[in-house]
Amino acid sequence: MDRVYVCSCFGVTEKQVKQHAENGACTPRQIASACKAGTDCGSCVRRIQAILGRGACPRRELADQGQPVLSELEEAA
């Protein structure tokens, strides 16, 4: 079996976390919104952070600059 579980509380795999990251989730909170990983016991949050790394992410760059992130997303929609 090729499944590596990141979040055992909700059965979320590393592959699923990476897929959500490819779809634009840049932070553990955004991953949590996408699949609930990290919202129960929290033991997987550091692993999620490691998977996300510090790669390029437009939303994170906005947040790092102190700009509103959600309003930017709503305008793009």
Short mmCIF file of C-alpha atoms in Angstrom, two decimals:
data_model
loop_
_atom_site.label_atom_id
_atom_site.label_comp_id
_atom_site.label_asym_id
_atom_site.label_seq_id
_atom_site.Cartn_x
_atom_site.Cartn_y
_atom_site.Cartn_z
CA MET A 1 0.00 0.00 0.00
CA ASP A 2 1.33 3.41 -1.01
CA ARG A 3 -0.59 5.61 1.46
CA VAL A 4 1.33 7.70 3.93
CA TYR A 5 -1.08 9.24 6.40
CA VAL A 6 -0.36 12.74 7.59
CA CYS A 7 -3.55 13.12 9.64
CA SER A 8 -4.77 9.93 11.26
CA CYS A 9 -7.77 11.68 12.82
CA PHE A 10 -9.34 12.31 9.41
CA GLY A 11 -7.43 9.81 7.26
CA VAL A 12 -5.70 12.48 5.15
CA THR A 13 -2.72 11.28 3.16
CA GLU A 14 0.46 13.08 2.18
CA LYS A 15 -0.70 12.85 -1.45
CA GLN A 16 -3.94 14.67 -0.57
CA VAL A 17 -2.08 17.44 1.26
CA LYS A 18 0.23 17.89 -1.72
CA GLN A 19 -2.78 18.01 -4.06
CA HIS A 20 -4.42 20.73 -1.98
CA ALA A 21 -1.13 22.63 -1.99
CA GLU A 22 -0.96 22.38 -5.77
CA ASN A 23 -4.51 23.74 -5.87
CA GLY A 24 -3.45 26.82 -3.92
CA ALA A 25 -3.47 25.98 -0.21
CA CYS A 26 -0.38 27.69 1.19
CA THR A 27 -0.79 27.34 4.94
CA PRO A 28 -1.82 24.65 7.42
CA ARG A 29 -5.01 26.63 8.02
CA GLN A 30 -5.88 26.50 4.32
CA ILE A 31 -5.15 22.77 4.28
CA ALA A 32 -7.47 22.42 7.28
CA SER A 33 -10.20 24.27 5.43
CA ALA A 34 -9.77 21.97 2.45
CA CYS A 35 -9.72 18.60 4.22
CA LYS A 36 -9.91 19.05 8.05
CA ALA A 37 -6.32 17.85 8.56
CA GLY A 38 -4.89 19.47 11.68
CA THR A 39 -8.23 20.45 13.19
CA ASP A 40 -8.64 17.68 15.77
CA CYS A 41 -5.62 16.73 17.88
CA GLY A 42 -3.17 18.97 15.95
CA SER A 43 -0.29 16.49 15.96
CA CYS A 44 -0.03 16.64 12.15
CA VAL A 45 0.32 20.42 11.81
CA ARG A 46 4.14 20.33 11.83
CA ARG A 47 4.15 17.61 9.18
CA ILE A 48 1.78 19.70 7.05
CA GLN A 49 4.09 22.69 7.47
CA ALA A 50 7.02 20.55 6.33
CA ILE A 51 5.13 19.39 3.25
CA LEU A 52 4.16 22.95 2.36
CA GLY A 53 7.69 24.24 2.94
CA ARG A 54 8.35 27.84 2.02
CA GLY A 55 7.64 27.60 -1.70
CA ALA A 56 6.24 30.46 -3.74
CA CYS A 57 2.67 31.26 -2.81
CA PRO A 58 0.99 34.50 -3.87
CA ARG A 59 -1.35 34.50 -0.85
CA ARG A 60 1.51 33.97 1.60
CA GLU A 61 3.49 36.74 -0.07
CA LEU A 62 0.53 39.10 0.40
CA ALA A 63 0.23 38.12 4.05
CA ASP A 64 3.98 38.56 4.61
CA GLN A 65 3.64 42.10 3.24
CA GLY A 66 0.77 42.83 5.61
CA GLN A 67 -1.79 43.05 2.82
CA PRO A 68 -5.30 41.61 3.11
CA VAL A 69 -5.36 38.09 1.72
CA LEU A 70 -9.06 37.23 1.67
CA SER A 71 -10.15 40.42 -0.08
CA GLU A 72 -7.63 39.68 -2.82
CA LEU A 73 -9.14 36.23 -3.27
CA GLU A 74 -12.69 37.56 -3.40
CA GLU A 75 -11.78 40.14 -6.06
CA ALA A 76 -10.19 37.43 -8.21
CA ALA A 77 -13.32 35.27 -8.07
#
